[in-house]
CSV table of C-alpha atoms in Angstrom, one decimal:
chain,number,residue,atom,x,y,z
W,225,MET,CA,0.0,0.0,0.0
W,226,TYR,CA,2.8,2.4,0.9
W,227,ARG,CA,4.5,1.8,-2.4
W,228,ILE,CA,1.3,2.5,-4.3
W,229,VAL,CA,0.8,5.8,-2.4
W,230,SER,CA,4.4,6.7,-3.1
W,231,LYS,CA,4.0,6.1,-6.8
W,232,ILE,CA,0.8,8.2,-7.0
W,233,TYR,CA,2.6,10.9,-5.0
W,234,GLU,CA,5.6,10.9,-7.4
W,235,LYS,CA,3.4,11.4,-10.5
W,236,SER,CA,1.1,14.1,-9.0
W,237,PRO,CA,1.4,17.8,-9.5
W,238,VAL,CA,2.7,20.0,-6.8
W,239,PHE,CA,-0.8,21.0,-5.6
W,240,PHE,CA,-1.8,17.4,-4.9
W,241,GLN,CA,1.6,16.7,-3.3
W,242,ASN,CA,0.9,19.5,-0.8
W,243,THR,CA,-2.5,18.1,-0.2
W,244,TYR,CA,-1.2,14.7,0.5
W,245,ILE,CA,1.6,16.0,2.8
W,246,SER,CA,-1.0,18.1,4.7
W,247,MET,CA,-3.2,15.0,5.2
W,248,TYR,CA,-0.2,13.2,6.5
W,249,GLY,CA,0.7,16.2,8.6
W,250,TYR,CA,-2.8,16.2,10.2
W,251,TYR,CA,-2.2,12.6,11.3
W,252,TRP,CA,1.3,13.4,12.4
W,253,LYS,CA,0.1,16.4,14.4
W,254,ASN,CA,-2.5,14.4,16.3
W,255,ARG,CA,0.0,11.6,17.0
W,256,ARG,CA,2.7,14.0,18.5
W,257,PHE,CA,0.7,16.7,20.1
W,258,GLY,CA,-2.3,14.9,21.7
W,259,SER,CA,-3.5,15.0,25.3
W,260,VAL,CA,-0.4,13.4,26.9
W,261,PHE,CA,1.7,16.1,25.1
W,262,LYS,CA,-0.2,18.9,26.8
W,263,GLU,CA,-0.1,17.3,30.2
W,264,GLN,CA,3.6,16.7,30.0
W,265,LEU,CA,4.5,20.3,28.9
W,266,SER,CA,3.9,21.6,32.4
W,267,GLU,CA,5.7,18.7,34.0
W,268,PHE,CA,8.9,19.3,32.0
W,269,LYS,CA,8.6,23.1,32.7
W,270,ASN,CA,8.0,22.5,36.5
W,271,ARG,CA,11.1,20.3,36.8
W,272,GLU,CA,13.4,23.0,35.4
W,273,SER,CA,13.4,24.5,38.9
W,274,PHE,CA,14.6,21.2,40.5
W,275,SER,CA,17.7,21.4,42.8
W,276,SER,CA,20.6,18.9,42.4
W,277,ASP,CA,19.0,16.8,45.3
W,278,ASP,CA,15.6,16.9,43.6
W,279,TRP,CA,17.1,15.5,40.5
W,280,ILE,CA,18.8,12.7,42.3
W,281,GLU,CA,15.6,11.7,44.0
W,282,TYR,CA,13.6,12.0,40.8
W,283,GLN,CA,16.0,9.9,38.7
W,284,THR,CA,16.3,7.3,41.5
W,285,ILE,CA,12.6,6.8,41.7
W,286,GLU,CA,12.2,6.6,37.8
W,287,LEU,CA,15.1,4.3,37.4
W,288,ARG,CA,13.8,1.8,39.9
W,289,LYS,CA,10.4,1.8,38.2
W,290,LEU,CA,12.1,1.3,34.9
W,291,LEU,CA,14.4,-1.6,36.1
W,292,ILE,CA,11.4,-3.4,37.8
W,293,HIS,CA,9.4,-3.1,34.7
W,294,ALA,CA,12.2,-4.2,32.4
W,295,TYR,CA,13.0,-7.2,34.6
W,296,THR,CA,9.5,-8.4,34.8
W,297,THR,CA,8.2,-7.6,31.2
W,298,VAL,CA,11.2,-7.5,28.8
W,299,PRO,CA,12.7,-11.0,28.2
W,300,LEU,CA,16.1,-9.7,27.1
W,301,TYR,CA,16.6,-8.0,30.4
W,302,THR,CA,15.1,-10.8,32.4
W,303,ASN,CA,17.8,-13.1,31.1
W,304,LYS,CA,20.6,-10.6,31.0
W,305,TYR,CA,20.1,-9.4,34.6
W,306,TYR,CA,19.5,-12.9,35.9
W,307,GLU,CA,22.7,-14.1,34.4
W,308,ALA,CA,24.5,-11.1,35.9
W,309,GLY,CA,23.3,-12.2,39.4
W,310,PHE,CA,20.4,-9.7,39.9
W,311,MET,CA,17.0,-10.6,41.4
W,312,LEU,CA,13.8,-8.4,41.4
W,313,ALA,CA,14.4,-7.4,45.0
W,314,ASP,CA,17.7,-5.8,44.0
W,315,PHE,CA,15.9,-3.2,41.9
W,316,GLU,CA,13.4,-2.2,44.7
W,317,ASN,CA,16.3,-0.3,46.5
W,318,PHE,CA,18.5,0.4,43.5
W,319,ASN,CA,20.5,3.6,43.6
W,320,LEU,CA,22.1,5.7,40.8
W,321,SER,CA,25.5,4.6,42.0
W,322,ASP,CA,24.5,1.0,41.3
W,323,LEU,CA,23.9,1.6,37.6
W,324,LYS,CA,27.5,0.8,36.8
W,325,ARG,CA,27.0,-2.8,37.9
W,326,LEU,CA,24.5,-3.5,35.2
W,327,PRO,CA,25.7,-5.0,31.9
W,328,PHE,CA,25.7,-2.8,28.7
W,329,LEU,CA,23.1,-2.9,26.0
W,330,GLU,CA,25.0,-3.1,22.7
W,331,LYS,CA,23.7,-1.4,19.5
W,332,ASP,CA,23.9,-4.8,17.8
W,333,GLU,CA,21.5,-6.2,20.5
W,334,LEU,CA,19.0,-3.4,19.6
W,335,ARG,CA,19.4,-4.3,16.0
W,336,LYS,CA,18.9,-7.9,16.5
W,337,PHE,CA,16.3,-8.1,19.2
W,338,GLY,CA,14.5,-4.6,18.9
W,339,LYS,CA,11.4,-6.3,17.4
W,340,SER,CA,11.3,-9.3,19.7
W,341,SER,CA,12.8,-9.8,23.1
W,342,LEU,CA,13.7,-6.2,23.7
W,343,LEU,CA,10.0,-5.2,23.6
W,344,SER,CA,7.8,-5.2,26.8
W,345,SER,CA,5.1,-7.7,27.0
W,346,LYS,CA,2.9,-4.9,28.5
W,347,ARG,CA,3.7,-2.4,25.8
W,348,ASP,CA,1.2,0.1,24.4
W,349,LYS,CA,0.2,0.1,20.8
W,350,GLY,CA,2.8,1.8,18.7
W,351,LYS,CA,5.0,1.6,15.6
W,352,PHE,CA,8.7,1.4,14.8
W,353,TYR,CA,10.8,4.3,13.5
W,354,SER,CA,14.0,3.6,11.6
W,355,SER,CA,17.3,5.4,11.2
W,356,SER,CA,20.5,4.5,9.5
W,357,GLY,CA,22.2,6.2,12.5
W,358,SER,CA,25.3,8.3,12.6
W,359,THR,CA,27.5,5.2,12.4
W,360,GLY,CA,25.5,3.7,9.5
W,361,THR,CA,24.1,0.9,11.5
W,362,PRO,CA,20.4,0.4,10.7
W,363,ILE,CA,18.2,0.3,13.8
W,364,SER,CA,14.4,0.6,14.5
W,365,VAL,CA,13.0,2.0,17.8
W,366,TYR,CA,9.5,1.4,19.1
W,367,PHE,CA,7.3,4.5,19.8
W,368,SER,CA,4.0,4.2,21.4
W,369,LYS,CA,1.7,7.3,21.1
W,370,LYS,CA,2.1,8.0,24.7
W,371,PHE,CA,5.9,7.9,24.5
W,372,HIS,CA,5.9,9.8,21.3
W,373,GLN,CA,3.9,12.7,22.9
W,374,THR,CA,6.0,12.7,26.0
W,375,TRP,CA,9.2,12.9,24.0
W,376,ASN,CA,7.8,15.8,21.9
W,377,ALA,CA,6.8,17.6,25.1
W,378,ALA,CA,10.4,17.4,26.2
W,379,TYR,CA,11.5,18.6,22.8
W,380,GLU,CA,9.1,21.5,22.9
W,381,VAL,CA,10.2,22.8,26.3
W,382,ARG,CA,13.9,22.1,26.2
W,383,VAL,CA,14.5,22.9,22.5
W,384,ARG,CA,11.8,25.2,20.9
W,385,ASN,CA,11.0,27.1,24.0
W,386,TRP,CA,14.6,27.7,25.0
W,387,ALA,CA,15.1,29.1,21.5
W,388,GLY,CA,12.1,31.3,22.0
W,389,VAL,CA,9.8,29.5,19.5
W,390,ASP,CA,7.0,26.9,19.7
W,391,TYR,CA,5.3,24.3,17.6
W,392,LYS,CA,2.4,26.4,16.6
W,393,MET,CA,4.7,29.0,14.7
W,394,ALA,CA,5.3,28.7,11.0
W,395,ARG,CA,8.4,26.6,10.6
W,396,GLY,CA,10.8,25.4,7.9
W,397,MET,CA,12.3,22.0,7.9
W,398,ILE,CA,15.3,20.6,6.0
W,399,GLY,CA,15.4,16.9,6.7
W,400,GLY,CA,15.8,13.5,5.2
W,401,ARG,CA,12.3,12.9,3.9
W,402,ARG,CA,12.2,12.6,0.1
W,403,ILE,CA,9.6,15.1,-0.9
W,404,LEU,CA,11.1,15.3,-4.4
W,405,PRO,CA,11.8,11.7,-5.5
W,406,GLU,CA,14.3,12.4,-8.3
W,407,ALA,CA,17.7,14.1,-8.3
W,408,THR,CA,16.8,15.9,-11.5
W,409,ALA,CA,13.4,17.3,-10.1
W,410,ASN,CA,12.4,20.9,-11.0
W,411,SER,CA,11.4,23.7,-8.6
W,412,PRO,CA,9.8,24.3,-6.3
W,413,TYR,CA,12.2,22.5,-4.0
W,414,PHE,CA,9.8,22.6,-1.1
W,415,ARG,CA,6.3,21.3,-0.2
W,416,TYR,CA,3.8,22.8,2.3
W,417,ASN,CA,2.2,21.0,5.1
W,418,SER,CA,-0.8,23.2,6.0
W,419,ALA,CA,-1.9,21.1,9.0
W,420,GLU,CA,1.3,22.1,10.9
W,421,ASN,CA,2.1,25.4,9.1
W,422,GLN,CA,5.4,23.6,8.0
W,423,THR,CA,7.4,24.1,4.9
W,424,TYR,CA,9.5,21.1,4.1
W,425,PHE,CA,12.6,21.8,2.0
W,426,SER,CA,14.5,19.1,0.1
W,427,ALA,CA,17.9,18.2,1.6
W,428,TYR,CA,18.9,16.7,-1.8
W,429,HIS,CA,18.7,19.6,-4.2
W,430,LEU,CA,20.9,22.4,-2.7
W,431,SER,CA,23.0,24.3,-5.1
W,432,GLU,CA,23.7,27.8,-6.4
W,433,GLN,CA,21.0,27.4,-9.0
W,434,THR,CA,18.3,26.3,-6.5
W,435,ALA,CA,19.1,28.5,-3.5
W,436,SER,CA,16.8,31.4,-4.5
W,437,ASN,CA,13.9,29.0,-4.7
W,438,TYR,CA,14.5,27.9,-1.1
W,439,VAL,CA,14.4,31.5,0.0
W,440,LYS,CA,11.2,32.0,-2.0
W,441,GLY,CA,9.7,29.1,0.1
W,442,ILE,CA,10.8,31.0,3.3
W,443,VAL,CA,9.2,34.2,2.1
W,444,ASP,CA,6.0,32.9,0.6
W,445,ASN,CA,5.1,30.7,3.6
W,446,LYS,CA,6.2,33.3,6.2
W,447,VAL,CA,8.5,30.9,7.9
W,448,GLU,CA,9.4,32.1,11.4
W,449,TYR,CA,12.1,29.5,12.4
W,450,LEU,CA,14.1,26.9,10.6
W,451,VAL,CA,14.9,23.3,11.8
W,452,GLY,CA,16.9,20.6,10.3
W,453,TYR,CA,20.3,19.0,9.4
W,454,ALA,CA,23.2,21.3,10.5
W,455,MET,CA,25.1,20.8,7.3
W,456,SER,CA,22.2,21.2,5.0
W,457,ILE,CA,21.2,24.4,6.7
W,458,PHE,CA,24.8,25.7,6.5
W,459,ILE,CA,25.1,24.8,2.8
W,460,LEU,CA,21.9,26.8,2.1
W,461,ALA,CA,23.1,29.8,4.4
W,462,ASP,CA,26.5,29.7,2.5
W,463,PHE,CA,24.8,30.1,-0.9
W,464,ILE,CA,22.5,32.8,0.4
W,465,LEU,CA,25.5,34.9,1.5
W,466,LYS,CA,27.6,34.1,-1.7
W,467,LEU,CA,24.6,35.0,-3.9
W,468,ASN,CA,23.6,38.0,-1.7
W,469,LEU,CA,20.0,36.8,-1.6
W,470,ASP,CA,17.5,38.9,0.5
W,471,THR,CA,16.5,36.6,3.2
W,472,PRO,CA,14.0,37.7,6.0
W,473,LYS,CA,15.1,37.7,9.6
W,474,LEU,CA,14.1,34.5,11.4
W,475,LYS,CA,13.5,34.0,15.1
W,476,ALA,CA,15.8,31.1,15.5
W,477,VAL,CA,17.5,28.2,13.7
W,478,LEU,CA,17.5,24.8,15.3
W,479,THR,CA,20.2,22.4,14.1
W,480,SER,CA,20.8,18.7,14.7
W,481,SER,CA,22.1,15.5,13.3
W,482,GLU,CA,25.6,16.7,12.4
W,483,LYS,CA,28.3,18.5,14.4
W,484,LEU,CA,27.9,22.2,14.1
W,485,THR,CA,31.2,23.9,13.8
W,486,PRO,CA,31.8,27.6,15.0
W,487,HIS,CA,32.3,28.5,11.3
W,488,MET,CA,29.0,26.9,10.3
W,489,ARG,CA,27.2,28.7,13.2
W,490,LEU,CA,28.6,32.0,12.1
W,491,ILE,CA,27.5,31.6,8.5
W,492,ILE,CA,24.0,30.5,9.4
W,493,GLU,CA,23.5,33.3,12.0
W,494,LYS,CA,24.6,35.8,9.5
W,495,ALA,CA,22.4,34.5,6.6
W,496,PHE,CA,19.2,34.2,8.8
W,497,LYS,CA,20.0,37.1,11.1
W,498,CYS,CA,19.2,35.1,14.2
W,499,LYS,CA,20.8,32.8,16.8
W,500,VAL,CA,21.4,29.2,16.2
W,501,PHE,CA,20.5,26.6,18.8
W,502,ASP,CA,22.2,23.2,18.4
W,503,GLY,CA,21.0,20.0,19.9
W,504,TYR,CA,21.4,16.1,20.0
W,505,SER,CA,19.2,13.2,20.7
W,506,GLY,CA,18.8,10.5,18.0
W,507,VAL,CA,16.0,8.2,17.1
W,508,GLU,CA,16.6,6.2,20.2
W,509,ALA,CA,15.2,9.1,22.2
W,510,CYS,CA,17.0,8.0,25.4
W,511,GLY,CA,18.5,11.4,26.3
W,512,LEU,CA,18.3,15.0,25.1
W,513,ILE,CA,21.1,17.6,24.9
W,514,SER,CA,20.0,21.0,24.0
W,515,GLU,CA,21.4,24.5,23.8
W,516,ASN,CA,19.9,27.3,26.1
W,517,ASN,CA,19.9,31.1,25.4
W,518,ASN,CA,23.4,31.4,27.1
W,519,GLY,CA,24.9,29.0,24.6
W,520,GLU,CA,25.2,26.2,27.1
W,521,PHE,CA,24.7,22.6,26.0
W,522,LEU,CA,22.7,20.9,28.8
W,523,PHE,CA,21.5,17.4,29.3
W,524,SER,CA,17.8,17.0,30.3
W,525,PRO,CA,18.0,14.7,33.4
W,526,ASP,CA,14.2,13.8,33.1
W,527,THR,CA,14.7,12.3,29.6
W,528,GLY,CA,17.4,9.8,30.7
W,529,ILE,CA,20.5,9.1,32.7
W,530,MET,CA,23.8,9.8,30.8
W,531,GLU,CA,27.0,8.2,31.9
W,532,VAL,CA,30.2,9.4,30.2
W,533,LEU,CA,33.0,6.7,30.5
W,534,ASP,CA,36.6,6.5,29.7
W,535,GLU,CA,38.3,3.5,28.1
W,536,LYS,CA,38.4,1.6,31.4
W,537,GLY,CA,34.7,2.0,32.0
W,538,ASN,CA,35.1,4.7,34.6
W,539,GLN,CA,33.1,7.9,34.8
W,540,VAL,CA,35.2,10.8,33.4
W,541,ARG,CA,36.0,13.8,35.4
W,542,ASN,CA,34.8,17.3,34.5
W,543,GLY,CA,36.7,18.7,31.5
W,544,GLU,CA,37.3,15.1,30.1
W,545,THR,CA,35.8,13.3,27.0
W,546,GLY,CA,34.3,9.9,27.1
W,547,GLU,CA,31.8,7.5,25.5
W,548,VAL,CA,28.1,8.1,26.1
W,549,ILE,CA,26.2,5.3,27.9
W,550,ALA,CA,22.4,6.2,27.8
W,551,THR,CA,19.6,5.0,30.0
W,552,GLY,CA,16.3,6.4,28.7
W,553,LEU,CA,13.7,7.2,31.4
W,554,LEU,CA,10.7,7.7,29.2
W,555,ASN,CA,10.3,4.7,26.9
W,556,PHE,CA,8.9,1.7,29.0
W,557,ASP,CA,7.7,-0.1,25.8
W,558,GLN,CA,11.3,-0.7,24.7
W,559,PRO,CA,13.6,0.3,27.5
W,560,LEU,CA,17.2,1.2,26.5
W,561,ILE,CA,19.2,0.6,29.7
W,562,ARG,CA,23.0,1.3,29.7
W,563,TYR,CA,22.8,1.6,26.0
W,564,LYS,CA,26.0,2.2,24.0
W,565,ILE,CA,24.7,4.7,21.6
W,566,GLY,CA,28.1,5.2,19.9
W,567,ASP,CA,28.8,8.8,20.5
W,568,ARG,CA,31.3,10.8,22.6
W,569,VAL,CA,31.0,14.0,24.5
W,570,LYS,CA,33.2,16.3,26.5
W,571,VAL,CA,31.9,17.0,29.9
W,572,SER,CA,32.2,20.7,30.9
W,573,ASN,CA,34.7,21.6,33.6
W,574,ASN,CA,32.3,24.3,34.9
W,575,GLN,CA,29.3,22.5,36.2
W,576,ASP,CA,27.4,25.6,37.5
W,577,ASN,CA,23.9,24.3,36.4
W,578,ASN,CA,21.6,21.6,37.9
W,579,PHE,CA,21.6,20.1,34.4
W,580,LEU,CA,24.7,18.4,33.3
W,581,LYS,CA,26.8,20.7,31.1
W,582,ILE,CA,28.4,19.4,28.0
W,583,ASP,CA,31.1,21.3,26.1
W,584,GLU,CA,31.2,19.4,22.9
W,585,ILE,CA,29.5,16.6,21.1
W,586,GLU,CA,31.8,14.5,19.0
W,587,GLY,CA,31.5,11.9,16.3
W,588,ARG,CA,28.7,13.4,14.1
W,589,VAL,CA,30.7,15.0,11.3
W,590,GLU,CA,29.8,13.7,7.9
W,591,ASP,CA,31.4,14.7,4.6
W,592,VAL,CA,29.4,16.4,1.9
W,593,LEU,CA,28.7,14.5,-1.3
W,594,ILE,CA,28.2,16.3,-4.6
W,595,ALA,CA,25.6,15.1,-7.2
W,596,LEU,CA,26.2,15.2,-10.9
W,597,ASN,CA,24.2,18.4,-11.2
W,598,GLY,CA,26.3,20.2,-8.5
W,599,SER,CA,23.8,19.8,-5.6
W,600,LYS,CA,25.4,19.2,-2.2
W,601,MET,CA,24.0,16.8,0.3
W,602,VAL,CA,25.1,15.2,3.5
W,603,ARG,CA,22.4,12.8,4.7
W,604,PHE,CA,21.2,9.6,3.0
W,605,HIS,CA,18.2,8.9,5.3
W,606,GLY,CA,16.5,5.6,4.1
W,607,LEU,CA,19.3,4.4,1.9
W,608,PHE,CA,19.8,1.2,4.1
W,609,ILE,CA,16.4,1.2,5.9
W,610,ASP,CA,14.6,-2.2,5.7
W,611,ILE,CA,17.6,-3.9,4.1
W,612,PRO,CA,17.7,-7.1,6.2
W,613,ASN,CA,20.7,-8.8,7.6
W,614,LEU,CA,23.0,-5.8,7.2
W,615,LYS,CA,25.3,-5.0,10.2
W,616,ALA,CA,26.8,-1.8,9.0
W,617,SER,CA,27.4,0.4,5.9
W,618,GLN,CA,29.4,3.3,4.6
W,619,ILE,CA,29.3,5.5,1.4
W,620,ILE,CA,32.5,6.9,-0.1
W,621,GLN,CA,32.5,9.3,-3.0
W,622,LYS,CA,35.7,8.4,-4.8
W,623,GLU,CA,35.0,10.5,-7.9
W,624,LEU,CA,32.2,12.7,-9.0
W,625,ASN,CA,30.4,9.8,-10.8
W,626,LEU,CA,31.8,6.9,-8.7
W,627,ILE,CA,30.4,5.9,-5.4
W,628,GLN,CA,31.8,3.1,-3.3
W,629,VAL,CA,29.4,1.3,-0.9
W,630,ASN,CA,31.0,-0.6,1.9
W,631,LEU,CA,28.8,-3.2,3.4
W,632,VAL,CA,29.3,-5.5,6.5
W,633,PRO,CA,26.8,-8.3,5.9
W,634,ASP,CA,25.2,-10.6,8.5
W,635,PHE,CA,24.3,-14.3,7.9
W,636,GLY,CA,21.5,-14.4,5.3
W,637,PHE,CA,22.3,-11.1,3.6
W,638,ASP,CA,20.8,-11.2,0.0
W,639,HIS,CA,23.1,-9.6,-2.6
W,640,LYS,CA,20.0,-8.8,-4.6
W,641,ASN,CA,19.7,-5.9,-2.2
W,642,GLU,CA,22.5,-4.2,-4.2
W,643,THR,CA,19.9,-3.3,-6.8
W,644,VAL,CA,17.8,-1.5,-4.2
W,645,ILE,CA,20.7,0.4,-2.8
W,646,VAL,CA,21.8,1.5,-6.3
W,647,GLN,CA,18.3,2.7,-7.2
W,648,ARG,CA,18.1,4.8,-4.1
W,649,LEU,CA,21.5,6.3,-4.5
W,650,LYS,CA,20.8,7.2,-8.2
W,651,SER,CA,17.6,8.9,-7.2
W,652,GLN,CA,19.6,11.3,-5.0
W,653,LEU,CA,22.8,11.7,-6.9
W,654,GLY,CA,21.8,11.0,-10.5
W,655,GLU,CA,23.3,8.4,-12.8
W,656,VAL,CA,26.5,7.6,-10.9
W,657,ASN,CA,28.5,4.4,-11.0
W,658,VAL,CA,28.2,2.4,-7.9
W,659,GLU,CA,30.7,-0.3,-6.7
W,660,PHE,CA,30.2,-2.5,-3.7
W,661,LYS,CA,32.9,-3.7,-1.3
W,662,TYR,CA,32.1,-6.3,1.5
W,663,LEU,CA,34.0,-6.0,4.7
W,664,ASP,CA,34.3,-7.7,8.0
W,665,SER,CA,34.1,-4.3,9.7
W,666,ILE,CA,34.2,-0.6,8.6
W,667,PRO,CA,37.6,1.1,9.3
W,668,LYS,CA,37.3,3.5,12.2
W,669,GLU,CA,38.4,7.2,12.4
W,670,VAL,CA,40.8,8.4,15.1
W,671,ASN,CA,37.9,9.1,17.5
W,672,GLY,CA,36.9,5.4,17.5
W,673,LYS,CA,34.0,5.7,15.2
W,674,PHE,CA,33.6,5.5,11.4
W,675,LYS,CA,31.8,8.0,9.2
W,676,ALA,CA,28.7,6.9,7.5
W,677,VAL,CA,29.5,9.2,4.6
W,678,LYS,CA,32.9,10.2,3.2
W,679,SER,CA,34.2,12.1,0.2
W,680,ASN,CA,37.5,11.9,-1.5
W,681,LEU,CA,36.7,15.0,-3.7
């Protein structure tokens, strides 16, 4: 059914595409901003006045509830914790300092068991959302409507509101959704979702020739703030300044998904005449780091518990960098407890806030690939989604018209999936040549991670 609808959408004129997107937007709005969302808004706002002791008490209570629930309703944790020597009674008086005694949840476990033994037997009705992830490893995470609305309440209070905007304002979005199916599509390079007053811009058609049409979308739809991939917004901002395009002053720009460098921030703020607010979460939704009006990156302790560990598994000291181990406190349908999410952060030396302060989020830099028509893009959302038995993947642009795809297959991987991957790549980059290379593992960068996207140009 989805494929049929997609084919109809692809062949429809812009007016009907906008209508279809608005219909979908109406469903999406109700799913994210229903009754639980409104209830949770005040809860997240009220907790902002918590003292350090209040947060310790709050996290302790929530962690105990989560662990008891996971032990009794999630088979993977029942077995994992029993084998580690834990009984149900241990979790009734569990403290935050005891968390380090629990075994890790590996990303590969989420990938393998996320649709089976990592789900609660008492879960609410929901659906899976997929992401290729910053490391290129396909994962799916279960969202019930209640959890989805709670998570959006956290995002509203700690991201939008901190930036001085809200979900009811007209917003622009540059993200991974393929609103224009082909790489050679003509303008306009945006579609309008009237249900949410949202203008969705293509992340796959940014070039000097198309930049003015992106600005037209901002002007015509009276966009008040912009949200999306950091690099895509930077590329647009760079073209705006280079071409001296007249762009209205926005209230804020909210970036995510890639590392925002000081140079990128400067260019974006100059182009859109407003402050940039960066943030980090991920599809796993087991912790939120967001930037306040003072330029501080703060971890929201009611979204999860974040451990930052060194190579020996010890908590780093203030001013040091380590690996993030995340325990989400909101998703009881698919708990992620001591989850090795695969990112690294630097903990601030100056902890003068009741929220944990972070100096830098590492490991999210991706190279820019250039399409045959000159468009620049950084994200390949959906390229490896629903490709079964694939452990990890990487895209390398070796030449303008030559793309190397590195794959780490699992047992049962079907090589016929190469055809699907090639079709998806060409729909974004044009008629490029694609070569596949099968590896036991993807080579890592100096920071211990590997880039999902690299360019040799």
